[in-house]
mmCIF file with all atom_site columns, C-alpha atoms in Angstrom:
data_model
loop_
_atom_site.group_PDB
_atom_site.id
_atom_site.type_symbol
_atom_site.label_atom_id
_atom_site.label_alt_id
_atom_site.label_comp_id
_atom_site.label_asym_id
_atom_site.label_entity_id
_atom_site.label_seq_id
_atom_site.pdbx_PDB_ins_code
_atom_site.Cartn_x
_atom_site.Cartn_y
_atom_site.Cartn_z
_atom_site.occupancy
_atom_site.B_iso_or_equiv
_atom_site.pdbx_formal_charge
_atom_site.auth_seq_id
_atom_site.auth_comp_id
_atom_site.auth_asym_id
_atom_site.auth_atom_id
_atom_site.pdbx_PDB_model_num
ATOM 1   C CA . MET A 1 1   ? 100.165 117.841 93.485  1.00 0.00 ? 1   MET A CA 1
ATOM 2   C CA . SER A 1 2   ? 102.051 119.410 90.861  1.00 0.00 ? 2   SER A CA 1
ATOM 3   C CA . ASN A 1 3   ? 101.101 121.404 88.023  1.00 0.00 ? 3   ASN A CA 1
ATOM 4   C CA . TYR A 1 4   ? 99.053  118.781 86.516  1.00 0.00 ? 4   TYR A CA 1
ATOM 5   C CA . ASN A 1 5   ? 96.402  118.770 89.540  1.00 0.00 ? 5   ASN A CA 1
ATOM 6   C CA . ASN A 1 6   ? 93.593  119.854 86.859  1.00 0.00 ? 6   ASN A CA 1
ATOM 7   C CA . LEU A 1 7   ? 94.039  116.169 85.443  1.00 0.00 ? 7   LEU A CA 1
ATOM 8   C CA . ILE A 1 8   ? 92.543  114.835 88.590  1.00 0.00 ? 8   ILE A CA 1
ATOM 9   C CA . GLY A 1 9   ? 89.017  114.343 89.272  1.00 0.00 ? 9   GLY A CA 1
ATOM 10  C CA . LEU A 1 10  ? 87.733  114.435 85.372  1.00 0.00 ? 10  LEU A CA 1
ATOM 11  C CA . PRO A 1 11  ? 84.973  112.282 84.419  1.00 0.00 ? 11  PRO A CA 1
ATOM 12  C CA . TYR A 1 12  ? 85.569  109.368 81.909  1.00 0.00 ? 12  TYR A CA 1
ATOM 13  C CA . ILE A 1 13  ? 84.456  110.104 78.113  1.00 0.00 ? 13  ILE A CA 1
ATOM 14  C CA . ASP A 1 14  ? 85.351  107.619 75.482  1.00 0.00 ? 14  ASP A CA 1
ATOM 15  C CA . GLY A 1 15  ? 88.073  109.024 73.258  1.00 0.00 ? 15  GLY A CA 1
ATOM 16  C CA . LEU A 1 16  ? 87.926  111.993 74.673  1.00 0.00 ? 16  LEU A CA 1
ATOM 17  C CA . GLN A 1 17  ? 88.732  111.742 78.742  1.00 0.00 ? 17  GLN A CA 1
ATOM 18  C CA . ASP A 1 18  ? 90.405  108.286 78.902  1.00 0.00 ? 18  ASP A CA 1
ATOM 19  C CA . CYS A 1 19  ? 93.694  107.148 80.016  1.00 0.00 ? 19  CYS A CA 1
ATOM 20  C CA . TYR A 1 20  ? 95.293  108.259 76.894  1.00 0.00 ? 20  TYR A CA 1
ATOM 21  C CA . SER A 1 21  ? 94.077  111.631 76.896  1.00 0.00 ? 21  SER A CA 1
ATOM 22  C CA . ILE A 1 22  ? 95.399  112.173 80.521  1.00 0.00 ? 22  ILE A CA 1
ATOM 23  C CA . ALA A 1 23  ? 98.725  111.048 79.382  1.00 0.00 ? 23  ALA A CA 1
ATOM 24  C CA . ARG A 1 24  ? 98.552  113.165 76.365  1.00 0.00 ? 24  ARG A CA 1
ATOM 25  C CA . ARG A 1 25  ? 97.822  116.336 78.201  1.00 0.00 ? 25  ARG A CA 1
ATOM 26  C CA . TYR A 1 26  ? 100.328 115.142 81.091  1.00 0.00 ? 26  TYR A CA 1
ATOM 27  C CA . TYR A 1 27  ? 103.240 114.967 78.953  1.00 0.00 ? 27  TYR A CA 1
ATOM 28  C CA . SER A 1 28  ? 102.180 118.413 77.004  1.00 0.00 ? 28  SER A CA 1
ATOM 29  C CA . MET A 1 29  ? 101.849 120.433 80.009  1.00 0.00 ? 29  MET A CA 1
ATOM 30  C CA . VAL A 1 30  ? 104.442 118.830 82.333  1.00 0.00 ? 30  VAL A CA 1
ATOM 31  C CA . TRP A 1 31  ? 107.201 117.456 79.820  1.00 0.00 ? 31  TRP A CA 1
ATOM 32  C CA . ASP A 1 32  ? 106.290 119.642 76.318  1.00 0.00 ? 32  ASP A CA 1
ATOM 33  C CA . ILE A 1 33  ? 106.121 116.408 74.896  1.00 0.00 ? 33  ILE A CA 1
ATOM 34  C CA . GLU A 1 34  ? 103.331 116.369 72.133  1.00 0.00 ? 34  GLU A CA 1
ATOM 35  C CA . LEU A 1 35  ? 101.675 112.956 71.509  1.00 0.00 ? 35  LEU A CA 1
ATOM 36  C CA . PRO A 1 36  ? 99.255  112.367 68.558  1.00 0.00 ? 36  PRO A CA 1
ATOM 37  C CA . ASN A 1 37  ? 95.570  112.425 68.898  1.00 0.00 ? 37  ASN A CA 1
ATOM 38  C CA . VAL A 1 38  ? 94.549  109.248 67.655  1.00 0.00 ? 38  VAL A CA 1
ATOM 39  C CA . ALA A 1 39  ? 90.959  108.577 66.909  1.00 0.00 ? 39  ALA A CA 1
ATOM 40  C CA . ARG A 1 40  ? 89.730  105.905 69.597  1.00 0.00 ? 40  ARG A CA 1
ATOM 41  C CA . PRO A 1 41  ? 86.251  104.199 69.108  1.00 0.00 ? 41  PRO A CA 1
ATOM 42  C CA . ASP A 1 42  ? 84.111  103.549 72.164  1.00 0.00 ? 42  ASP A CA 1
ATOM 43  C CA . ARG A 1 43  ? 85.346  101.102 74.330  1.00 0.00 ? 43  ARG A CA 1
ATOM 44  C CA . PHE A 1 44  ? 88.627  100.995 72.452  1.00 0.00 ? 44  PHE A CA 1
ATOM 45  C CA . TRP A 1 45  ? 90.491  99.274  75.451  1.00 0.00 ? 45  TRP A CA 1
ATOM 46  C CA . GLU A 1 46  ? 88.172  95.914  74.683  1.00 0.00 ? 46  GLU A CA 1
ATOM 47  C CA . ASP A 1 47  ? 89.666  95.583  71.191  1.00 0.00 ? 47  ASP A CA 1
ATOM 48  C CA . PRO A 1 48  ? 92.912  93.463  70.696  1.00 0.00 ? 48  PRO A CA 1
ATOM 49  C CA . GLN A 1 49  ? 93.087  94.374  67.014  1.00 0.00 ? 49  GLN A CA 1
ATOM 50  C CA . LEU A 1 50  ? 93.361  98.213  67.983  1.00 0.00 ? 50  LEU A CA 1
ATOM 51  C CA . GLN A 1 51  ? 96.522  97.938  70.000  1.00 0.00 ? 51  GLN A CA 1
ATOM 52  C CA . LEU A 1 52  ? 96.636  101.743 70.820  1.00 0.00 ? 52  LEU A CA 1
ATOM 53  C CA . TYR A 1 53  ? 99.431  101.686 73.174  1.00 0.00 ? 53  TYR A CA 1
ATOM 54  C CA . GLN A 1 54  ? 102.143 99.745  70.602  1.00 0.00 ? 54  GLN A CA 1
ATOM 55  C CA . MET A 1 55  ? 102.607 103.556 69.208  1.00 0.00 ? 55  MET A CA 1
ATOM 56  C CA . TYR A 1 56  ? 104.980 104.505 72.252  1.00 0.00 ? 56  TYR A CA 1
ATOM 57  C CA . LYS A 1 57  ? 107.677 102.697 69.307  1.00 0.00 ? 57  LYS A CA 1
ATOM 58  C CA . THR A 1 58  ? 107.093 105.985 67.285  1.00 0.00 ? 58  THR A CA 1
ATOM 59  C CA . THR A 1 59  ? 106.704 108.439 69.859  1.00 0.00 ? 59  THR A CA 1
ATOM 60  C CA . GLY A 1 60  ? 110.135 108.300 71.308  1.00 0.00 ? 60  GLY A CA 1
ATOM 61  C CA . PHE A 1 61  ? 109.352 106.341 74.472  1.00 0.00 ? 61  PHE A CA 1
ATOM 62  C CA . LYS A 1 62  ? 111.694 103.354 75.289  1.00 0.00 ? 62  LYS A CA 1
ATOM 63  C CA . PRO A 1 63  ? 111.353 100.434 77.290  1.00 0.00 ? 63  PRO A CA 1
ATOM 64  C CA . VAL A 1 64  ? 112.664 100.171 80.840  1.00 0.00 ? 64  VAL A CA 1
ATOM 65  C CA . LEU A 1 65  ? 113.670 97.007  81.755  1.00 0.00 ? 65  LEU A CA 1
ATOM 66  C CA . ASP A 1 66  ? 115.015 96.981  85.675  1.00 0.00 ? 66  ASP A CA 1
ATOM 67  C CA . HIS A 1 67  ? 111.449 98.555  86.585  1.00 0.00 ? 67  HIS A CA 1
ATOM 68  C CA . VAL A 1 68  ? 113.017 101.412 88.696  1.00 0.00 ? 68  VAL A CA 1
ATOM 69  C CA . TYR A 1 69  ? 110.212 103.837 88.326  1.00 0.00 ? 69  TYR A CA 1
ATOM 70  C CA . GLU A 1 70  ? 110.984 107.403 87.852  1.00 0.00 ? 70  GLU A CA 1
ATOM 71  C CA . ILE A 1 71  ? 108.381 110.541 87.481  1.00 0.00 ? 71  ILE A CA 1
ATOM 72  C CA . GLY A 1 72  ? 107.206 110.600 83.975  1.00 0.00 ? 72  GLY A CA 1
ATOM 73  C CA . ASP A 1 73  ? 107.516 107.128 83.228  1.00 0.00 ? 73  ASP A CA 1
ATOM 74  C CA . ALA A 1 74  ? 104.771 105.815 81.686  1.00 0.00 ? 74  ALA A CA 1
ATOM 75  C CA . VAL A 1 75  ? 103.471 102.236 82.502  1.00 0.00 ? 75  VAL A CA 1
ATOM 76  C CA . LEU A 1 76  ? 101.287 99.830  80.327  1.00 0.00 ? 76  LEU A CA 1
ATOM 77  C CA . MET A 1 77  ? 99.120  97.291  81.701  1.00 0.00 ? 77  MET A CA 1
ATOM 78  C CA . PRO A 1 78  ? 96.059  94.840  80.714  1.00 0.00 ? 78  PRO A CA 1
ATOM 79  C CA . VAL A 1 79  ? 93.086  95.704  82.763  1.00 0.00 ? 79  VAL A CA 1
ATOM 80  C CA . ARG A 1 80  ? 90.104  93.115  82.160  1.00 0.00 ? 80  ARG A CA 1
ATOM 81  C CA . ALA A 1 81  ? 92.125  91.890  79.048  1.00 0.00 ? 81  ALA A CA 1
ATOM 82  C CA . SER A 1 82  ? 95.039  89.878  77.599  1.00 0.00 ? 82  SER A CA 1
ATOM 83  C CA . PHE A 1 83  ? 96.865  92.752  76.082  1.00 0.00 ? 83  PHE A CA 1
ATOM 84  C CA . GLU A 1 84  ? 97.902  96.222  77.028  1.00 0.00 ? 84  GLU A CA 1
ATOM 85  C CA . ASN A 1 85  ? 94.608  98.486  77.091  1.00 0.00 ? 85  ASN A CA 1
ATOM 86  C CA . HIS A 1 86  ? 95.557  100.674 80.266  1.00 0.00 ? 86  HIS A CA 1
ATOM 87  C CA . ALA A 1 87  ? 98.328  103.640 80.462  1.00 0.00 ? 87  ALA A CA 1
ATOM 88  C CA . GLY A 1 88  ? 99.192  105.476 83.551  1.00 0.00 ? 88  GLY A CA 1
ATOM 89  C CA . ILE A 1 89  ? 102.196 107.755 84.145  1.00 0.00 ? 89  ILE A CA 1
ATOM 90  C CA . ILE A 1 90  ? 104.243 107.936 87.740  1.00 0.00 ? 90  ILE A CA 1
ATOM 91  C CA . VAL A 1 91  ? 103.846 111.444 88.868  1.00 0.00 ? 91  VAL A CA 1
ATOM 92  C CA . GLU A 1 92  ? 105.182 111.199 92.197  1.00 0.00 ? 92  GLU A CA 1
ATOM 93  C CA . ASP A 1 93  ? 107.141 108.910 94.125  1.00 0.00 ? 93  ASP A CA 1
ATOM 94  C CA . ASN A 1 94  ? 105.107 105.349 93.955  1.00 0.00 ? 94  ASN A CA 1
ATOM 95  C CA . GLU A 1 95  ? 102.172 107.154 92.479  1.00 0.00 ? 95  GLU A CA 1
ATOM 96  C CA . LEU A 1 96  ? 100.344 106.331 89.405  1.00 0.00 ? 96  LEU A CA 1
ATOM 97  C CA . MET A 1 97  ? 98.004  108.808 87.824  1.00 0.00 ? 97  MET A CA 1
ATOM 98  C CA . HIS A 1 98  ? 95.578  106.979 85.435  1.00 0.00 ? 98  HIS A CA 1
ATOM 99  C CA . HIS A 1 99  ? 91.845  107.145 84.347  1.00 0.00 ? 99  HIS A CA 1
ATOM 100 C CA . LEU A 1 100 ? 89.793  104.015 84.182  1.00 0.00 ? 100 LEU A CA 1
ATOM 101 C CA . PRO A 1 101 ? 86.603  103.346 82.390  1.00 0.00 ? 101 PRO A CA 1
ATOM 102 C CA . ASN A 1 102 ? 83.641  104.838 84.323  1.00 0.00 ? 102 ASN A CA 1
ATOM 103 C CA . GLU A 1 103 ? 85.588  106.420 86.942  1.00 0.00 ? 103 GLU A CA 1
ATOM 104 C CA . LEU A 1 104 ? 86.895  109.750 87.779  1.00 0.00 ? 104 LEU A CA 1
ATOM 105 C CA . SER A 1 105 ? 90.845  110.338 86.720  1.00 0.00 ? 105 SER A CA 1
ATOM 106 C CA . ARG A 1 106 ? 92.880  109.522 90.122  1.00 0.00 ? 106 ARG A CA 1
ATOM 107 C CA . ILE A 1 107 ? 96.122  109.223 91.674  1.00 0.00 ? 107 ILE A CA 1
ATOM 108 C CA . ASP A 1 108 ? 96.581  105.747 93.382  1.00 0.00 ? 108 ASP A CA 1
ATOM 109 C CA . PRO A 1 109 ? 99.679  104.036 95.000  1.00 0.00 ? 109 PRO A CA 1
ATOM 110 C CA . LEU A 1 110 ? 101.255 102.050 92.289  1.00 0.00 ? 110 LEU A CA 1
ATOM 111 C CA . ARG A 1 111 ? 102.650 99.490  94.474  1.00 0.00 ? 111 ARG A CA 1
ATOM 112 C CA . PRO A 1 112 ? 101.298 96.748  95.241  1.00 0.00 ? 112 PRO A CA 1
ATOM 113 C CA . LYS A 1 113 ? 98.246  96.533  93.049  1.00 0.00 ? 113 LYS A CA 1
ATOM 114 C CA . TRP A 1 114 ? 99.248  98.464  89.721  1.00 0.00 ? 114 TRP A CA 1
ATOM 115 C CA . ALA A 1 115 ? 102.986 97.801  89.817  1.00 0.00 ? 115 ALA A CA 1
ATOM 116 C CA . ASN A 1 116 ? 101.921 94.080  89.442  1.00 0.00 ? 116 ASN A CA 1
ATOM 117 C CA . ARG A 1 117 ? 99.957  94.535  86.379  1.00 0.00 ? 117 ARG A CA 1
ATOM 118 C CA . VAL A 1 118 ? 102.593 96.404  84.514  1.00 0.00 ? 118 VAL A CA 1
ATOM 119 C CA . THR A 1 119 ? 103.776 94.721  81.657  1.00 0.00 ? 119 THR A CA 1
ATOM 120 C CA . ILE A 1 120 ? 105.392 97.695  79.696  1.00 0.00 ? 120 ILE A CA 1
ATOM 121 C CA . HIS A 1 121 ? 107.790 100.485 81.256  1.00 0.00 ? 121 HIS A CA 1
ATOM 122 C CA . LEU A 1 122 ? 108.392 103.010 79.520  1.00 0.00 ? 122 LEU A CA 1
ATOM 123 C CA . ARG A 1 123 ? 110.808 106.387 79.688  1.00 0.00 ? 123 ARG A CA 1
ATOM 124 C CA . HIS A 1 124 ? 111.156 109.188 77.388  1.00 0.00 ? 124 HIS A CA 1
ATOM 125 C CA . PRO A 1 125 ? 114.522 110.361 76.767  1.00 0.00 ? 125 PRO A CA 1
ATOM 126 C CA . GLN A 1 126 ? 113.507 114.000 76.975  1.00 0.00 ? 126 GLN A CA 1
ATOM 127 C CA . ILE A 1 127 ? 112.459 113.481 80.529  1.00 0.00 ? 127 ILE A CA 1
ATOM 128 C CA . ALA A 1 128 ? 115.488 111.772 81.657  1.00 0.00 ? 128 ALA A CA 1
ATOM 129 C CA . THR A 1 129 ? 117.678 114.341 80.129  1.00 0.00 ? 129 THR A CA 1
ATOM 130 C CA . ALA A 1 130 ? 115.711 117.177 81.742  1.00 0.00 ? 130 ALA A CA 1
ATOM 131 C CA . GLN A 1 131 ? 115.744 115.309 85.392  1.00 0.00 ? 131 GLN A CA 1
ATOM 132 C CA . ALA A 1 132 ? 119.640 114.378 84.856  1.00 0.00 ? 132 ALA A CA 1
ATOM 133 C CA . ALA A 1 133 ? 120.153 118.328 84.577  1.00 0.00 ? 133 ALA A CA 1
ATOM 134 C CA . THR A 1 134 ? 118.033 119.254 87.584  1.00 0.00 ? 134 THR A CA 1
ATOM 135 C CA . GLU A 1 135 ? 119.878 116.930 90.025  1.00 0.00 ? 135 GLU A CA 1
ATOM 136 C CA . GLU A 1 136 ? 122.490 118.325 91.850  1.00 0.00 ? 136 GLU A CA 1
ATOM 137 C CA . VAL A 1 137 ? 125.276 116.459 93.647  1.00 0.00 ? 137 VAL A CA 1
ATOM 138 C CA . VAL A 1 138 ? 126.451 118.344 96.760  1.00 0.00 ? 138 VAL A CA 1
ATOM 139 C CA . HIS A 1 139 ? 129.500 117.079 98.682  1.00 0.00 ? 139 HIS A CA 1
ATOM 140 C CA . LEU A 1 140 ? 130.000 117.436 102.461 1.00 0.00 ? 140 LEU A CA 1
ATOM 141 C CA . HIS A 1 141 ? 133.230 119.562 102.430 1.00 0.00 ? 141 HIS A CA 1
ATOM 142 C CA . GLU A 1 142 ? 131.006 121.966 100.083 1.00 0.00 ? 142 GLU A CA 1
ATOM 143 C CA . VAL A 1 143 ? 128.344 122.617 102.563 1.00 0.00 ? 143 VAL A CA 1
ATOM 144 C CA . ILE A 1 144 ? 130.521 122.200 106.101 1.00 0.00 ? 144 ILE A CA 1
ATOM 145 C CA . ASP A 1 145 ? 133.749 124.247 106.908 1.00 0.00 ? 145 ASP A CA 1
ATOM 146 C CA . ALA A 1 146 ? 136.757 122.012 106.444 1.00 0.00 ? 146 ALA A CA 1
ATOM 147 C CA . ASP A 1 147 ? 138.120 123.032 110.042 1.00 0.00 ? 147 ASP A CA 1
ATOM 148 C CA . VAL A 1 148 ? 134.828 121.509 111.241 1.00 0.00 ? 148 VAL A CA 1
ATOM 149 C CA . LEU A 1 149 ? 135.282 118.309 109.687 1.00 0.00 ? 149 LEU A CA 1
ATOM 150 C CA . ARG A 1 150 ? 138.918 118.258 110.938 1.00 0.00 ? 150 ARG A CA 1
ATOM 151 C CA . ASN A 1 151 ? 137.742 118.490 114.645 1.00 0.00 ? 151 ASN A CA 1
ATOM 152 C CA . PRO A 1 152 ? 138.862 115.447 116.327 1.00 0.00 ? 152 PRO A CA 1
ATOM 153 C CA . GLU A 1 153 ? 135.872 115.602 118.806 1.00 0.00 ? 153 GLU A CA 1
ATOM 154 C CA . LEU A 1 154 ? 133.518 115.407 115.636 1.00 0.00 ? 154 LEU A CA 1
ATOM 155 C CA . GLN A 1 155 ? 135.649 112.808 114.054 1.00 0.00 ? 155 GLN A CA 1
ATOM 156 C CA . LYS A 1 156 ? 134.886 110.600 117.238 1.00 0.00 ? 156 LYS A CA 1
ATOM 157 C CA . GLU A 1 157 ? 131.387 110.930 116.931 1.00 0.00 ? 157 GLU A CA 1
ATOM 158 C CA . ILE A 1 158 ? 131.386 110.124 113.297 1.00 0.00 ? 158 ILE A CA 1
ATOM 159 C CA . GLU A 1 159 ? 133.105 107.027 114.328 1.00 0.00 ? 159 GLU A CA 1
ATOM 160 C CA . ARG A 1 160 ? 130.730 106.111 116.840 1.00 0.00 ? 160 ARG A CA 1
ATOM 161 C CA . ALA A 1 161 ? 127.587 106.866 114.835 1.00 0.00 ? 161 ALA A CA 1
ATOM 162 C CA . LEU A 1 162 ? 129.389 104.606 112.285 1.00 0.00 ? 162 LEU A CA 1
ATOM 163 C CA . GLU A 1 163 ? 130.028 101.613 114.420 1.00 0.00 ? 163 GLU A CA 1
ATOM 164 C CA . PRO A 1 164 ? 127.570 98.632  113.791 1.00 0.00 ? 164 PRO A CA 1
ATOM 165 C CA . ASP A 1 165 ? 126.806 98.430  117.710 1.00 0.00 ? 165 ASP A CA 1
ATOM 166 C CA . SER A 1 166 ? 125.509 102.338 117.827 1.00 0.00 ? 166 SER A CA 1
#
């Protein structure tokens, strides 16, 4: 777990500690993204008129169409409803942090159970930019001496390893 471990194991409290509040706190702590604190009535997730999660359109999040999940992505899904009433955050490879009513906040494997429910997959451009800035490409010739790569014995070993029958 990373710098969000204090968000795991919290009791559910309507409008105070719910799936939206865990998302707000996560994005603030980890990515310095401030989401508005919207008043939520008790059992807000049951009201199709509320549509709390449609606010992503005004908070900078953009839909992701390919469903290749990255750390920091938000996912919206219906849970016992016909509309998106539950949010979660991808926190590690194939892991979903979320908070269901009357349960403790937790991290679950994303696949297959939760990924199959996702109807809206979102990414904030600030997160994508930060992740791209930290990714570093390392070329083989930067870490292995060129003379070693030119060694005929090593070249034969590489060729053997790349053959389909090996």
